[in-house]
Short mmCIF file of C-alpha atoms in Angstrom, two decimals:
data_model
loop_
_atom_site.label_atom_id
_atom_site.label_comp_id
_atom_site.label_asym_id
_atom_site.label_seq_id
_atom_site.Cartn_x
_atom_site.Cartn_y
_atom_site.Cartn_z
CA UNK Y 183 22.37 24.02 -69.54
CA UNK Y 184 24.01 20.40 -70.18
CA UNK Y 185 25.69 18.90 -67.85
CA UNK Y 186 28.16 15.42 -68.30
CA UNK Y 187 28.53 13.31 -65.55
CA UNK Y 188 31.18 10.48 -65.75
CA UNK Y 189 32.50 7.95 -63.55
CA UNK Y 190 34.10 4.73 -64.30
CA UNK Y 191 34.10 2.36 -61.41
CA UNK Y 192 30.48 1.78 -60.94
CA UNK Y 193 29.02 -0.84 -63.77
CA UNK Y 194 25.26 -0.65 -64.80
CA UNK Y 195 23.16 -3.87 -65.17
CA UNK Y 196 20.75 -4.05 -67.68
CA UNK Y 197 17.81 -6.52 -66.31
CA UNK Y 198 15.65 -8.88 -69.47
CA UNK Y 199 12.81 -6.27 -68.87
CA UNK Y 200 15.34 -3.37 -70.01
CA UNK Y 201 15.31 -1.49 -66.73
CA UNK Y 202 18.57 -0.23 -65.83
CA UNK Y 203 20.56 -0.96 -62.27
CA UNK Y 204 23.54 0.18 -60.14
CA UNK Y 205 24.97 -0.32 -57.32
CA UNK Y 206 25.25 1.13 -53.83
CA UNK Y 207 27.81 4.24 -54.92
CA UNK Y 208 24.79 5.46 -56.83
CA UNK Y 209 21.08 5.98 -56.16
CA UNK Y 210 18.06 8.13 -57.51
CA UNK Y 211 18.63 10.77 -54.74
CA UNK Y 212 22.32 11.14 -56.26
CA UNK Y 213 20.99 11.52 -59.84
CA UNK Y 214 18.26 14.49 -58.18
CA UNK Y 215 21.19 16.25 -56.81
CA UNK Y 216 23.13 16.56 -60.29
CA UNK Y 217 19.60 16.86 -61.95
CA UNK Y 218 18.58 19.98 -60.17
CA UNK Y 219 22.07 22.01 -61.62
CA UNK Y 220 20.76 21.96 -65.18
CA UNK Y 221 18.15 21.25 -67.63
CA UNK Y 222 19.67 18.32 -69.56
CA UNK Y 223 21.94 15.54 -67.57
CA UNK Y 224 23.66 13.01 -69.23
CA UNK Y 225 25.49 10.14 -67.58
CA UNK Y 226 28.46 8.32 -69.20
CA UNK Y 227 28.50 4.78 -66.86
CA UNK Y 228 30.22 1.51 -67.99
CA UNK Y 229 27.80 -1.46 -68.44
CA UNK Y 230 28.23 -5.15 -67.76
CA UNK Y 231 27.16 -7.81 -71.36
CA UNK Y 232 24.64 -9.59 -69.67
CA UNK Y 233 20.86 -9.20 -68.71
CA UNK Y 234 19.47 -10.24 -65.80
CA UNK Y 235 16.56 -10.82 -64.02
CA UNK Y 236 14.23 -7.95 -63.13
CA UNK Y 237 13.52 -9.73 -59.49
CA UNK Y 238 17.25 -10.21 -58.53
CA UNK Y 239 18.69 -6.99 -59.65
CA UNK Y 240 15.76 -5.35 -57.66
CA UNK Y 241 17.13 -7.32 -54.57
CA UNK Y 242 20.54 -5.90 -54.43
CA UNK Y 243 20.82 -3.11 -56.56
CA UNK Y 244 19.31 0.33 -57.50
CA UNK Y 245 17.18 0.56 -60.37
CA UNK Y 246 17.89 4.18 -61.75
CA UNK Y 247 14.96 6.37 -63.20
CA UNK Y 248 15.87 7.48 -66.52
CA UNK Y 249 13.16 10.75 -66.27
CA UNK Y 250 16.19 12.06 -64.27
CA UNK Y 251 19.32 11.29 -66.84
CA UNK Y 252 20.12 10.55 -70.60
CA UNK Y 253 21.82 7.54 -69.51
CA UNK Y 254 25.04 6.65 -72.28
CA UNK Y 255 26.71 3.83 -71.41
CA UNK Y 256 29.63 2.37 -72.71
CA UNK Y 257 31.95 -1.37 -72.75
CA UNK Y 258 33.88 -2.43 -69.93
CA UNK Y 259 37.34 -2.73 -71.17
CA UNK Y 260 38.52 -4.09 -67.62
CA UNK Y 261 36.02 -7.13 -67.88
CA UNK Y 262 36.57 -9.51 -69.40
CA UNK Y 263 40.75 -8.56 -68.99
CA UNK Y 264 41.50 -9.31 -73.34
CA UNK Y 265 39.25 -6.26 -73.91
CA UNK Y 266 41.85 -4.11 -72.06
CA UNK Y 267 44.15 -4.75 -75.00
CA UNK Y 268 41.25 -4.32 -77.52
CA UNK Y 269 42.50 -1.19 -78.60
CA UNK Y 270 39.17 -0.65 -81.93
CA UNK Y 271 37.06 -0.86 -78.74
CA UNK Y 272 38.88 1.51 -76.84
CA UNK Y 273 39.39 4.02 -79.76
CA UNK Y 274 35.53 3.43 -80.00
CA UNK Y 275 34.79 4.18 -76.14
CA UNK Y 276 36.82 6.97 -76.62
CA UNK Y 277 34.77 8.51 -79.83
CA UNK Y 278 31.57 8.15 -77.23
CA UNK Y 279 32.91 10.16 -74.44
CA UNK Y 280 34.32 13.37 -77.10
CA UNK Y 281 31.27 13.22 -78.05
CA UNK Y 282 29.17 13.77 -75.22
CA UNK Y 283 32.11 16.01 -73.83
CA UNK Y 284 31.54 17.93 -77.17
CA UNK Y 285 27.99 18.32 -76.34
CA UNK Y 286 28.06 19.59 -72.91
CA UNK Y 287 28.60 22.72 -71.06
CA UNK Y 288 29.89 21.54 -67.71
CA UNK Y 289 31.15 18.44 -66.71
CA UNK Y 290 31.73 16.35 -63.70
CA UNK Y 291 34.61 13.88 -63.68
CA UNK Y 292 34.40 11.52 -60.56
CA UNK Y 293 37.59 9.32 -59.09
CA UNK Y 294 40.02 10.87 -61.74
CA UNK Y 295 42.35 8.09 -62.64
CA UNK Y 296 40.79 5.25 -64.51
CA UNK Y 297 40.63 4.92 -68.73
CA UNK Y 298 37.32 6.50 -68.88
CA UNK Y 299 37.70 9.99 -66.62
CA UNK Y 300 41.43 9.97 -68.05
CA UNK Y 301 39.72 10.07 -71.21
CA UNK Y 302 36.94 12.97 -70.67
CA UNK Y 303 39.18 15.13 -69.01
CA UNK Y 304 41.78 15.36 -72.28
CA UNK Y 305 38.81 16.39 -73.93
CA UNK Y 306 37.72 18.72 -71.46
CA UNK Y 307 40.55 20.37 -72.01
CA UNK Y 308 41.28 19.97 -75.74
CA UNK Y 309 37.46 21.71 -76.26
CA UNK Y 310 38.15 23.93 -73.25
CA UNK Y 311 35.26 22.77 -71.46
CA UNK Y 312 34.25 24.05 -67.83
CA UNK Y 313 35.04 21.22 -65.20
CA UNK Y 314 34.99 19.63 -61.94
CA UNK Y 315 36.58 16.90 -60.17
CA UNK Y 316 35.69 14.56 -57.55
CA UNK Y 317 38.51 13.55 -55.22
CA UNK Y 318 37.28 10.42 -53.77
CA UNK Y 319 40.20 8.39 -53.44
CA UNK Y 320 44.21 7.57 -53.20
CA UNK Y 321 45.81 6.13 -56.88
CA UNK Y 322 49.09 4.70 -55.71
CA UNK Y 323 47.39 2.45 -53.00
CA UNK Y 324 44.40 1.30 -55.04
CA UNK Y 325 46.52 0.64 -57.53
CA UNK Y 326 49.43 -1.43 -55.42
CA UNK Y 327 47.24 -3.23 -53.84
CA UNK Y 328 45.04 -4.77 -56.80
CA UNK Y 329 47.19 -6.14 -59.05
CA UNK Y 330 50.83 -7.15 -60.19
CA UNK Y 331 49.93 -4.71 -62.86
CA UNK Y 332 48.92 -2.66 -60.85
CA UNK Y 333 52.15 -1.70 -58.93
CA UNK Y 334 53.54 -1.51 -62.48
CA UNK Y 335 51.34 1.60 -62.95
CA UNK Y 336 50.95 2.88 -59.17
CA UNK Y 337 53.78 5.73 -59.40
CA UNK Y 338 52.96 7.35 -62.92
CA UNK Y 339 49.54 7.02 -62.16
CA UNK Y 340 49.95 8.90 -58.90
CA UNK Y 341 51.60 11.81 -60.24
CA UNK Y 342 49.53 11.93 -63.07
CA UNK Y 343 46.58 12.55 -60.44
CA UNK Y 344 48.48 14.60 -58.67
CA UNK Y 345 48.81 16.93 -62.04
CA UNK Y 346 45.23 16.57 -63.33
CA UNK Y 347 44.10 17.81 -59.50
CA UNK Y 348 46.71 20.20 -58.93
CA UNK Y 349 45.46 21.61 -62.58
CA UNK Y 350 41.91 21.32 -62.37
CA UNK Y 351 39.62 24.84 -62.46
CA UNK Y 352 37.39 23.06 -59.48
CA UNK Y 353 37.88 19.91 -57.35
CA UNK Y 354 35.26 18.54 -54.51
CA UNK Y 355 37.19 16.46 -51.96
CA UNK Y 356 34.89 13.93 -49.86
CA UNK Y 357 37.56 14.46 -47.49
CA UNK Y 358 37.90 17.64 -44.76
CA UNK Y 359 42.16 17.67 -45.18
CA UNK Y 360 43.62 14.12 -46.00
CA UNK Y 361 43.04 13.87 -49.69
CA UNK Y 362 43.58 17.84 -49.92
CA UNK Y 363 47.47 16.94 -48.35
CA UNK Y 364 48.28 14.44 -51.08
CA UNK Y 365 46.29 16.45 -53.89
CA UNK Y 366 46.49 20.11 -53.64
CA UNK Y 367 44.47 22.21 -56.20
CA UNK Y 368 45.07 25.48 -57.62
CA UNK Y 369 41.77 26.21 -58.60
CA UNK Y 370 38.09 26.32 -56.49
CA UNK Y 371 38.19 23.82 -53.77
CA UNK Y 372 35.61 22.20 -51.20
CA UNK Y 373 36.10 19.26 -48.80
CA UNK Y 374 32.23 17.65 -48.46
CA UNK Y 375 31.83 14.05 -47.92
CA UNK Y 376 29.30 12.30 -50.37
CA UNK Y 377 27.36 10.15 -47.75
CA UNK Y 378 23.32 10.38 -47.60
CA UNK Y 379 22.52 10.35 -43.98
CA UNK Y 380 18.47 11.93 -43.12
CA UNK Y 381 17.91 13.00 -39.72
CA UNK Y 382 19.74 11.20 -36.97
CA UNK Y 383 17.61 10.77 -34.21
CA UNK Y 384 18.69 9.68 -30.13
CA UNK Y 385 16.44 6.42 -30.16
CA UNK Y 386 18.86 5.10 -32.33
CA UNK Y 387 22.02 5.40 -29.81
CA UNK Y 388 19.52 4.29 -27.28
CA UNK Y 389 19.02 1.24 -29.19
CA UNK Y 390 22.46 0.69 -29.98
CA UNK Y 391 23.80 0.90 -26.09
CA UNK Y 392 20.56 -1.54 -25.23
CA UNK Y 393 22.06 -3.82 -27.91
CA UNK Y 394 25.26 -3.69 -26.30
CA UNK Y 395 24.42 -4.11 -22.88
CA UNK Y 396 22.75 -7.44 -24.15
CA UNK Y 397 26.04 -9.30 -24.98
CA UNK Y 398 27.42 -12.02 -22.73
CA UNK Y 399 29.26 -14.63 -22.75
CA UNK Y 400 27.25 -17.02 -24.78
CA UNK Y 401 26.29 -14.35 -27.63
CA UNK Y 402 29.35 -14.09 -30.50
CA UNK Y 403 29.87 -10.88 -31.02
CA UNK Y 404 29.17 -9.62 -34.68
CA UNK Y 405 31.98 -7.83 -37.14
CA UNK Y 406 30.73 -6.51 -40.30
CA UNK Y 407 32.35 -4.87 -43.33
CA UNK Y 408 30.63 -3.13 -46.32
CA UNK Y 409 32.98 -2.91 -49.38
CA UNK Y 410 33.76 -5.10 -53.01
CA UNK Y 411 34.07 -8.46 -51.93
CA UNK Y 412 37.05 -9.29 -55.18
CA UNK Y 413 38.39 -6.27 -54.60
CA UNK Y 414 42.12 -7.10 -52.81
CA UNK Y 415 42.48 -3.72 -51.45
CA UNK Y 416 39.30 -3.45 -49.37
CA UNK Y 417 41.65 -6.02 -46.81
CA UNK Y 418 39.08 -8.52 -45.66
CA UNK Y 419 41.74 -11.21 -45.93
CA UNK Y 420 43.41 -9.25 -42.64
CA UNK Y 421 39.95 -9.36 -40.80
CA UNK Y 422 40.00 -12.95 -41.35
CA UNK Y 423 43.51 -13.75 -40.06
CA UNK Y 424 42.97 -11.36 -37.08
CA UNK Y 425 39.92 -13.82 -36.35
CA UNK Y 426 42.21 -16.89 -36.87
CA UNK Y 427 44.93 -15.47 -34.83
CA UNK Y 428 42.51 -14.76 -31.81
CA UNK Y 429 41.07 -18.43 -32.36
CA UNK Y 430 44.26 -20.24 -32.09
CA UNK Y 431 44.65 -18.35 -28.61
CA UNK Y 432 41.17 -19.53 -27.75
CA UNK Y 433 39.47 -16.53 -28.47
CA UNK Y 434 36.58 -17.76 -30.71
CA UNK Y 435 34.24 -15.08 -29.67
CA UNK Y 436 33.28 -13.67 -33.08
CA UNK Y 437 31.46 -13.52 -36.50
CA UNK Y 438 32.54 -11.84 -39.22
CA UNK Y 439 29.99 -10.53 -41.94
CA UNK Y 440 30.66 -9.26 -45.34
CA UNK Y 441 28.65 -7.33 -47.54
CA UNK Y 442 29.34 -5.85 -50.87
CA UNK Y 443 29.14 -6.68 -54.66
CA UNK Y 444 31.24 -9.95 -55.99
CA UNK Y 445 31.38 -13.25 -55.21
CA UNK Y 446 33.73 -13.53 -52.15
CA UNK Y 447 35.33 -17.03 -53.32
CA UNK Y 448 38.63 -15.64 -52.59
CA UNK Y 449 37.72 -14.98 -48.92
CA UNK Y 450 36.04 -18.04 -48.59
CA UNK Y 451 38.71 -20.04 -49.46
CA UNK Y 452 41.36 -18.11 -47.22
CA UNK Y 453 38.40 -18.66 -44.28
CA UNK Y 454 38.49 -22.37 -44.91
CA UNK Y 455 42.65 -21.92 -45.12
CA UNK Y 456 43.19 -20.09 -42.25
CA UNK Y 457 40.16 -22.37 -40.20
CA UNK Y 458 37.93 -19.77 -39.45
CA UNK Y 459 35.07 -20.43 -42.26
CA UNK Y 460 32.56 -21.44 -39.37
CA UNK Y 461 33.16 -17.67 -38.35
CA UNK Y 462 33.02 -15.84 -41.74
CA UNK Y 463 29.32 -15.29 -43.42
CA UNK Y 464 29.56 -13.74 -47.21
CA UNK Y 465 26.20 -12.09 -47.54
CA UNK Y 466 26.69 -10.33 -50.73
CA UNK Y 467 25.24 -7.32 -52.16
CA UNK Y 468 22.51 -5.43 -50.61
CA UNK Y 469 20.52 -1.99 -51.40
CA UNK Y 470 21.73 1.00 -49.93
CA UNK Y 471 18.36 0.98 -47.30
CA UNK Y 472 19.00 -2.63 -46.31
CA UNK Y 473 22.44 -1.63 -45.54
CA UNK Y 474 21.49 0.43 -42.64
CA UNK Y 475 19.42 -2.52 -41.43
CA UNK Y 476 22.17 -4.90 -41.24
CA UNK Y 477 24.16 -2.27 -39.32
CA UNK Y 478 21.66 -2.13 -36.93
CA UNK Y 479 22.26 -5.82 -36.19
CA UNK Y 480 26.06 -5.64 -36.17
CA UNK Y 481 28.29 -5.07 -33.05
CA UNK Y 482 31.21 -3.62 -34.25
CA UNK Y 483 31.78 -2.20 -37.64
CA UNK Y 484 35.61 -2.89 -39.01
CA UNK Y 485 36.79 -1.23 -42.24
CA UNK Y 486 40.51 -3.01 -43.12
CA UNK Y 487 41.32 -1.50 -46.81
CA UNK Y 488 44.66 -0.38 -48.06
CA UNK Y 489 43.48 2.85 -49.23
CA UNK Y 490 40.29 5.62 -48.65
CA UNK Y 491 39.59 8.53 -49.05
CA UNK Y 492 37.04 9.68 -46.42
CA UNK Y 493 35.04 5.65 -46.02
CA UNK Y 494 31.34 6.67 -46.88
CA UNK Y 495 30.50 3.53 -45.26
CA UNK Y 496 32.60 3.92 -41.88
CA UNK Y 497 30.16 7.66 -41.99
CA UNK Y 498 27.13 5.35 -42.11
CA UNK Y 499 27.83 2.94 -39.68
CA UNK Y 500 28.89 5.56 -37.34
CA UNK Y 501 25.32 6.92 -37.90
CA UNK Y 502 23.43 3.77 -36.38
CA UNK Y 503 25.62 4.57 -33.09
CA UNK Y 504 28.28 1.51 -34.57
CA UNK Y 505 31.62 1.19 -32.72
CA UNK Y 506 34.51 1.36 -35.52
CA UNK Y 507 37.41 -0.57 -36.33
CA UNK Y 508 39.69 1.09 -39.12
CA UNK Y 509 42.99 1.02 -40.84
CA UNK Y 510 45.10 3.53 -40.67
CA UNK Y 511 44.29 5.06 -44.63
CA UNK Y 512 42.96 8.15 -46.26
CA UNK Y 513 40.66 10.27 -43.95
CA UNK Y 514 39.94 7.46 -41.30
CA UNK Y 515 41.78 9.65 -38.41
CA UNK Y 516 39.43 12.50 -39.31
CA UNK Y 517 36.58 9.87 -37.91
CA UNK Y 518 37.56 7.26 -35.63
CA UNK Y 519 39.46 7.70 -32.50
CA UNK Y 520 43.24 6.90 -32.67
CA UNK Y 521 42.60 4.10 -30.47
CA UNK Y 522 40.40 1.76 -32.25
CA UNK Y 523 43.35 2.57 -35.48
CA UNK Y 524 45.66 0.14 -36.70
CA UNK Y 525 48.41 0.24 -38.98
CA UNK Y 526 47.10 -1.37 -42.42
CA UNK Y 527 49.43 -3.89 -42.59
CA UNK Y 528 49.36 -5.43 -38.53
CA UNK Y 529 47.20 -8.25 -38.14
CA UNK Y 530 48.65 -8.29 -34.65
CA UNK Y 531 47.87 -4.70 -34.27
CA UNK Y 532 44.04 -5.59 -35.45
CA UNK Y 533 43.68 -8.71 -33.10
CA UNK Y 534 45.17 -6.83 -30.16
CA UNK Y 535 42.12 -4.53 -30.23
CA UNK Y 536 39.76 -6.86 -30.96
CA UNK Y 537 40.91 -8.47 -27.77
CA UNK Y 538 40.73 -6.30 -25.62
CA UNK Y 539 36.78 -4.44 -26.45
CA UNK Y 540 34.63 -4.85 -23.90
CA UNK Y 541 31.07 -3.28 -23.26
CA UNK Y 542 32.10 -0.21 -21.32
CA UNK Y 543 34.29 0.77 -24.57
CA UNK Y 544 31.63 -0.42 -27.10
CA UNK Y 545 29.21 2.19 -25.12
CA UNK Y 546 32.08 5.32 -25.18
CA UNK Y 547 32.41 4.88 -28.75
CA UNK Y 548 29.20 4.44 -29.89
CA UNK Y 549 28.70 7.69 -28.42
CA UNK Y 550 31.27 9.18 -29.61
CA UNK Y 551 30.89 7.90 -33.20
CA UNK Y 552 26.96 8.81 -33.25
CA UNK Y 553 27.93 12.03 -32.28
CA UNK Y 554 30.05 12.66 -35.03
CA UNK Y 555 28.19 11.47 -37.62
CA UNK Y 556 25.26 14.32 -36.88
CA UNK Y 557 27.58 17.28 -38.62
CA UNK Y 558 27.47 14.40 -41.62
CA UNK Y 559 23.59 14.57 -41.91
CA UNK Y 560 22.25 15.75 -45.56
CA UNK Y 561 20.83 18.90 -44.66
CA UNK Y 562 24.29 19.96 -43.65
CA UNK Y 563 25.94 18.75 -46.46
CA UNK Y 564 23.57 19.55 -48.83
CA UNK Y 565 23.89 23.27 -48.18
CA UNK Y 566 27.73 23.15 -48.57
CA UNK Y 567 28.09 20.64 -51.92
CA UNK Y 568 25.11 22.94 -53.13
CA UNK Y 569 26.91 26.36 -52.60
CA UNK Y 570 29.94 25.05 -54.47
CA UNK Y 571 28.19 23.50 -57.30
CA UNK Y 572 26.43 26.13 -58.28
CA UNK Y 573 29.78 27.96 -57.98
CA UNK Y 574 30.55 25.64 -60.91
CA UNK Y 575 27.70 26.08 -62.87
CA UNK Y 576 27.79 29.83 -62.84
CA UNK Y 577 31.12 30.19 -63.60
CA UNK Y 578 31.33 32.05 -66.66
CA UNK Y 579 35.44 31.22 -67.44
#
């Protein structure tokens, strides 16, 4: 049986030695999952123009083993911006993904919504193929949030989604209800989150409440935040004026960490605007195992975006016993205690808990949050995403 994958957010990096990369949203254990449903997998993933070195991409990214996948991939037309408007090499792009579609006997379209899934699904359906979507997100906000463009395009796009969900013969939601309340589907439905958390065991809470029973008065205590660092809708920008609000009342009592793929000069300079830069430390991308080492040195883990679905990251952090800060987006409320939830758009709201955390809360909610996290573990979820997989795959319509 051949089976299509596509998704078109994540971009492959080719390094000078011809190995392959990707980032965090994607790793070897992923590409075993979809591998073990058929016999031939194909991937359809957009690729960045340069090469780069073997020893830096190794660093930061994952290097994907093509014994698993036919790997296809195909131009960016969102980078550089002019090849948005290059409409021979979208016609081209387009050619490549019939094709494959053409070829295939299921396929999975992830984050409906962008030029590339918008593009397999109308095949999909013009060849009648057998699909599934991922639900992993919310259009209108990505889309309002990114861009002058983008709230152009936020509305049609959103009920477009809403259609192609609403029409779709199986949809997997990474949420339990809150993308299933804005994108109801007719067809076969399952709400499984798409984090990759192995057993959770008690020394790690036990570490965590040692760690926070170990800050005082002369120790800053350490924010961190996983997501794109370019991306405008992930809403570091409001961590950073939080910190510069709290600092102006002579609260200086925190650092602020950042990692994630991109550069971060946008943040940097709004750190050295707002005078907090001292506080702020960009540390860029890192692999998905080193991420779970830098939570382990974090206090308290705040997720500020304009739009989730369920936040695989807040999952992870709550795994390594992390107290969480969130917006008020997506699934977030299905997580995190209302308390420690702010409205998306209140800085005031977000320095007014800051404020006020003390060790006796860090404790309760690192509890709380590590206990949580457990029903999230892979065994668990593998046994559910499995079930309704193979649903797909032996669906004979």
């Amino acid at each position: 049986m051949k089976l299509l994958f596509i998704q078109g957010g994540s971009r492959v990096r080719c390094s000078t030695n011809g190995t392959f990369y990707v980032d965090g949203n994607f790793n070897n254990e992923v590409w075993k999952r979809y591998n073990s449903y058929c016999n031939d997998l194909t991937v359809i993933l957009r690729k960045t123009n340069e090469n780069y070195d073997e020893s830096e991409l190794n660093k930061k990214f994952n290097k994907i083993d093509l014994n698993l996948l036919n790997l296809k991939l195909v131009d960016d037309i969102y980078k550089p911006k002019k090849n948005f408007f290059n409409f021979m090499l979208k016609r081209r792009i387009k050619k490549e993904i019939e094709e494959e579609v053409k070829k295939a006997d299921k396929i999975i379209i992830r984050s409906i919504g962008n030029f590339y899934t918008n593009t397999a699904l109308k095949y999909c359906k013009k060849y009648k193929k057998s699909y599934l979507i991922e639900v992993t997100g919310f259009a209108f906000e990505g889309l309002w949030y990114h861009s002058f463009f983008g709230k152009i395009v936020a509305l049609p796009r959103e009920l477009k989604l809403r259609k192609s969900i609403k029409d779709a013969p199986f949809a997997l939601y990474v949420s339990t209800e809150a993308l299933q309340n804005r994108y109801p589907c007719n067809g076969e439905t399952c709400g499984c989150s798409d984090v990759e958390l192995e057993d959770i065991k008690d020394e790690i809470i036990n570490e965590r409440i040692s760690q926070i029973n170990s800050l005082n008065e002369n120790k800053k205590i350490i924010l961190g935040t996983a997501a794109f660092l370019d991306v405008k809708w992930k809403g570091q920008e409001n961590v950073i004026k939080a910190l510069s609000m709290l600092k102006k009342n002579g609260i200086d009592k925190f650092e602020y960490q950042l990692i994630g793929a991109g550069s971060g000069k946008e943040l940097i300079k709004n750190a050295k605007k707002y005078d907090i830069l001292e506080n702020v430390k960009i540390i860029g991308t890192l692999k998905h195992d080193e991420v779970f080492k830098w939570l382990d040195k974090i206090d308290i883990y705040v997720q500020p975006s304009y739009q989730e679905g369920l936040c695989r990251s807040i999952v992870e952090a709550m795994s390594r016993g992390c107290p969480v800060i969130c917006s008020d987006v997506g699934g977030n409320y299905e997580l995190i205690d209302k308390e420690y939830i702010y409205n998306k758009k209140s800085i005031n709201e977000l320095a007014n808990i800051l404020k006020l955390v003390n060790k006796e809360q860090l404790e309760q909610q690192a509890k709380i949050n590590f206990n949580k996290a457990k029903k999230f573990q892979k065994d668990i979820l593998d046994v559910k995403r499995d079930n309704f997989y193979k649903m797909f795959i032996n669906n004979k319509e």
